[in-house]
Short mmCIF file of C-alpha atoms in Angstrom, two decimals:
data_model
loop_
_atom_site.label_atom_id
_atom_site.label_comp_id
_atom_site.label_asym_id
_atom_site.label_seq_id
_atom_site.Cartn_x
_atom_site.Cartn_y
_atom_site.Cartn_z
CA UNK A 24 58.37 -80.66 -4.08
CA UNK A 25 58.59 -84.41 -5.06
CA UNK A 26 56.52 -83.85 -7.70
CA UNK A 27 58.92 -81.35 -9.48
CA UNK A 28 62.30 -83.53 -7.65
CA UNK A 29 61.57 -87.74 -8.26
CA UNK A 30 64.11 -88.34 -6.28
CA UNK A 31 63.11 -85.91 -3.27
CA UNK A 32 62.23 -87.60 -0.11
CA UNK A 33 58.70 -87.46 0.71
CA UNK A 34 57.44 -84.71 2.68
CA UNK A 35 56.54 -84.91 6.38
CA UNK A 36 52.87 -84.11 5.66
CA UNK A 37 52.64 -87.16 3.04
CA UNK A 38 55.08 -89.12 5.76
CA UNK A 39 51.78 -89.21 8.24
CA UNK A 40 49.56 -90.28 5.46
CA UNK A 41 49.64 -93.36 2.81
CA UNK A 42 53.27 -95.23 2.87
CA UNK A 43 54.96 -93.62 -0.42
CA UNK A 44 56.96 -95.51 -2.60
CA UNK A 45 60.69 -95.10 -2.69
CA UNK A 46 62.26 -92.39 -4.52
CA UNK A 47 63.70 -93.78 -7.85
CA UNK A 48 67.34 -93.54 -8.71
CA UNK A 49 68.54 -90.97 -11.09
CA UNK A 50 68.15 -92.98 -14.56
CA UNK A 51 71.84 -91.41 -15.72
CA UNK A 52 74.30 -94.21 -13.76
CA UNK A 53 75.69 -94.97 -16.99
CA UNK A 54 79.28 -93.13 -17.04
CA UNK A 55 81.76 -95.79 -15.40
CA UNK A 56 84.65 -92.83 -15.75
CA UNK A 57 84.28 -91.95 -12.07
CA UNK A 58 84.20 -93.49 -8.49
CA UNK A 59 80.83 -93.79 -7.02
CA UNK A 60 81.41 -92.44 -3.76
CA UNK A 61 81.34 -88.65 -5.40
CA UNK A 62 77.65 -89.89 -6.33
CA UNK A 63 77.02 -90.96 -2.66
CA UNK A 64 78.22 -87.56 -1.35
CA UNK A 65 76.05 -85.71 -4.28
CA UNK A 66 72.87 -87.95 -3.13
CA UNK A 67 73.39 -87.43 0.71
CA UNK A 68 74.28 -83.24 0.61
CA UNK A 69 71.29 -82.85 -1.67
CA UNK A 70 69.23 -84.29 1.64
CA UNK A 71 71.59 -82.76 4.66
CA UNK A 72 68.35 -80.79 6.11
CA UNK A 73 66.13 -83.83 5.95
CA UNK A 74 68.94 -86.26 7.47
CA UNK A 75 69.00 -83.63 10.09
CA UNK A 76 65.09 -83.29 11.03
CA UNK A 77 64.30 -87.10 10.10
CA UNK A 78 67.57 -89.31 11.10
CA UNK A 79 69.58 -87.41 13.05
CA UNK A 80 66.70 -87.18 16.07
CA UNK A 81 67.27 -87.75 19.65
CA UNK A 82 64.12 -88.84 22.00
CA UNK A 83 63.65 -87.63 25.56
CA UNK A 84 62.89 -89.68 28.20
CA UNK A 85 59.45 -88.00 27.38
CA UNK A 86 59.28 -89.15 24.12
CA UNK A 87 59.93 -85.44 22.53
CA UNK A 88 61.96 -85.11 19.96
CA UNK A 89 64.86 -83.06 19.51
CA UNK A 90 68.00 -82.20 17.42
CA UNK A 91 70.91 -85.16 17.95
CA UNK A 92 73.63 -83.57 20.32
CA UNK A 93 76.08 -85.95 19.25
CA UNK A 94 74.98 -87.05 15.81
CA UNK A 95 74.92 -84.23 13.12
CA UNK A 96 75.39 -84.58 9.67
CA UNK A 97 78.67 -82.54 9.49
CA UNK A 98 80.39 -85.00 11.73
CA UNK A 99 78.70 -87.99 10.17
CA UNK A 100 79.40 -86.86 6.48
CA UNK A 101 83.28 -86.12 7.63
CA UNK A 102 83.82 -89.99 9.08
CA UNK A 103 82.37 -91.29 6.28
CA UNK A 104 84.74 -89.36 4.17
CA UNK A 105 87.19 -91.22 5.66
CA UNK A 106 86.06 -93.98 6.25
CA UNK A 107 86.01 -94.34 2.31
CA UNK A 108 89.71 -93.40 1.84
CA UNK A 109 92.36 -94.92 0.37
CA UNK A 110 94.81 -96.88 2.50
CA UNK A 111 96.14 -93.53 4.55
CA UNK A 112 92.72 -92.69 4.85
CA UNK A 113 91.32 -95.83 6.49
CA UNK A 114 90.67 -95.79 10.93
CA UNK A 115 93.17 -98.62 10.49
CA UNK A 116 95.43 -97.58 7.56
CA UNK A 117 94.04 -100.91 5.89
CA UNK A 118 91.87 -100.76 2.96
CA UNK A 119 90.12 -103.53 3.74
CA UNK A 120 88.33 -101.48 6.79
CA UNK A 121 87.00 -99.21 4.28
CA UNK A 122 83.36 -98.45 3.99
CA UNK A 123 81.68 -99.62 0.92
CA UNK A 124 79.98 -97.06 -1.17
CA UNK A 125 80.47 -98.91 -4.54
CA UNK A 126 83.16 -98.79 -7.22
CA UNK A 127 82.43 -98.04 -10.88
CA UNK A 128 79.93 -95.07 -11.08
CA UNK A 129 77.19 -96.75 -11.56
CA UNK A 130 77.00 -99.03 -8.88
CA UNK A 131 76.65 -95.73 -6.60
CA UNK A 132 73.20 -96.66 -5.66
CA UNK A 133 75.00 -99.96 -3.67
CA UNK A 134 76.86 -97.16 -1.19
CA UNK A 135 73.24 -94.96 -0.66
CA UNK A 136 71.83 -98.70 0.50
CA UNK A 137 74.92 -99.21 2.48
CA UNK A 138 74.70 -95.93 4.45
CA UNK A 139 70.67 -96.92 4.95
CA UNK A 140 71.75 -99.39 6.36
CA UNK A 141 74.39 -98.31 8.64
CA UNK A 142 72.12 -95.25 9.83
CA UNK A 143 69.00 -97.51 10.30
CA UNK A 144 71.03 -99.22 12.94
CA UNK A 145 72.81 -96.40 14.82
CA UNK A 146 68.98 -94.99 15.06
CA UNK A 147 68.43 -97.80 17.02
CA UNK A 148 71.45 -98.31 19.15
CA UNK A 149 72.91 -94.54 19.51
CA UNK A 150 70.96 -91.77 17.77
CA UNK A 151 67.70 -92.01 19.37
CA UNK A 152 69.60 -92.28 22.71
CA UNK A 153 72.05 -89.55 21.80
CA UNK A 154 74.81 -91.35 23.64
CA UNK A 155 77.28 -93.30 22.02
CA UNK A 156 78.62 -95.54 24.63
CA UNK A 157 76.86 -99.08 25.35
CA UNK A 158 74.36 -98.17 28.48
CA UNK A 159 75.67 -99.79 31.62
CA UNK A 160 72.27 -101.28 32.96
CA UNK A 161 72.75 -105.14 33.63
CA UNK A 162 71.95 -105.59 37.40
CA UNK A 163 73.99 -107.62 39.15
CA UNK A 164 72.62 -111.06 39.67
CA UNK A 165 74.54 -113.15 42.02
CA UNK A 166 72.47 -115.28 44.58
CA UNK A 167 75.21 -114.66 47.23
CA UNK A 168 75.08 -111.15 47.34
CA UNK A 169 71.86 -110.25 46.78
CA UNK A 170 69.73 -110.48 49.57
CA UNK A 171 67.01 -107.91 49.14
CA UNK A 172 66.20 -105.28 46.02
CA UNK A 173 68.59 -103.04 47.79
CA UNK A 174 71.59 -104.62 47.56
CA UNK A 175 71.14 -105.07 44.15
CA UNK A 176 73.75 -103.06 41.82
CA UNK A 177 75.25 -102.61 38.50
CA UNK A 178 78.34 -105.27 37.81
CA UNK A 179 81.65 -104.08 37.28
CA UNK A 180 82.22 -106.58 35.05
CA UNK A 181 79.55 -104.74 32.80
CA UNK A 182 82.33 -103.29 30.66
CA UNK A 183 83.22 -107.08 29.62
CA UNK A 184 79.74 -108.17 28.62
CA UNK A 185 76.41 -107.52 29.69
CA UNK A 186 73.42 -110.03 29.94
CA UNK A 187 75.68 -112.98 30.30
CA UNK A 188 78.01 -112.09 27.10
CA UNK A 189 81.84 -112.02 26.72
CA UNK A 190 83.00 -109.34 24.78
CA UNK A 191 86.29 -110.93 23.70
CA UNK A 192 84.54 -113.80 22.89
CA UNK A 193 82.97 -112.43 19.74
CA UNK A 194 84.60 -113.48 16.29
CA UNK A 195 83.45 -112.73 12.77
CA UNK A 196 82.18 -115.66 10.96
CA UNK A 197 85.00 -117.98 9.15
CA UNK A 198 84.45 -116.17 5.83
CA UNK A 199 84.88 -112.77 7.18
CA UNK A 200 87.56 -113.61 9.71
CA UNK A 201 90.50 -112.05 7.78
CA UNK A 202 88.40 -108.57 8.36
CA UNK A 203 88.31 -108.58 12.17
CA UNK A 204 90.42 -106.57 14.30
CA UNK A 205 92.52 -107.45 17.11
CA UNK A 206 91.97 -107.19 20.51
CA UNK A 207 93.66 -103.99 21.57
CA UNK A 208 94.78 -105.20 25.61
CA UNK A 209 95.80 -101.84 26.44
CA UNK A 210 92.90 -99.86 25.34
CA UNK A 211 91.65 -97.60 27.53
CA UNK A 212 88.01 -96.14 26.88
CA UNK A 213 85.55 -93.42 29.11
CA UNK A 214 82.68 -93.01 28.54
CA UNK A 215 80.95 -89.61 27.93
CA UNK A 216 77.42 -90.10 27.81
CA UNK A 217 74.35 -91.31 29.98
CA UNK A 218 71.14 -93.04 29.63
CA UNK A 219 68.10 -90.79 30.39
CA UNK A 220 66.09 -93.03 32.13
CA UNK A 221 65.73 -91.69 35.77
CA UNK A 222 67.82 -94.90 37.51
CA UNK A 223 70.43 -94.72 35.05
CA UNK A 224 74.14 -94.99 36.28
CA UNK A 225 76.24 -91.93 36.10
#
């Protein structure tokens, strides 16, 4: 129970009630001797079952609940693993790619607000959706073609930018340029999932 565990998330049951406050940190984040990622992994496997029933949920097109098909804790806990390598470890082989979860021990609790983070924003674009391709649902919009709500269609041009964007157009800012990637010209991407909605695309 949290009262026995002060770092134990709050229950469901007190979830519905009064907002509780934030779980404090262990106290003991002293001991620089290790890397703070082993921390990270300690603090996240301690919560795997409530990451799975709180984080890792999936919403019907009925708005019921249900266990992520695509988003699990295994395979998110595995990436991350990586992600957090060392150079041979790294998506691009470059360390600079890697995801933060602190350095000295004791700055562990900067990784568990950097995976917050992260998760709190693949809810909102993926998880919830259980799809993890960008939903292809800008109509197209030009004068010339449509003539009546039936002609009206999804672009092709979708996959470039949706909602009047251009993909290759977006650049970190100047003090984070030296940490974006390339554009890959021969990349070649299909994606696996739909939207749930009842006029989605296939």
């Amino acid at each position: 129970s949290t009262q026995d565990d002060p770092t134990a998330f709050p229950t469901r049951a007190k979830q519905q009630g009064q907002p509780q406050p934030a779980p404090p940190f262990p106290s003991n984040t002293n001991d620089n001797d290790g890397k703070a990622k082993f921390k990270v992994y300690e603090w996240l496997e301690g919560r795997k079952e409530q990451l799975n029933d709180e984080v890792f949920q999936s919403i019907t097109k009925d708005g019921v609940n249900y266990r992520s098909y695509w988003f699990q804790y295994n395979d998110f806990i595995r990436a991350l693993k990586i992600m957090n390598g060392n150079r041979r470890g790294t998506i691009t082989g470059d360390p600079k790619h890697s995801f933060f979860l602190g350095n000295m021990r004791n700055e562990w609790e900067y990784g568990v607000v950097n995976v917050a983070a992260f998760l709190a924003h693949a809810m909102t674009v993926s998880i919830k959706h259980d799809a993890c391709d960008e939903f292809h649902e800008d109509m197209n919009t030009d004068v010339g073609a449509v003539k009546t709500p039936s002609d009206e269609f999804y672009a092709i041009s979708n996959s470039c930018g949706q909602y009047g964007f251009n993909y290759a157009d977006y650049h970190c800012e100047e003090d984070e340029r030296h940490m974006e990637c390339g554009v890959d010209k021969n990349m070649n991407l299909q994606a696996t999932t739909s939207l749930i909605y009842p006029t989605a695309p296939p």
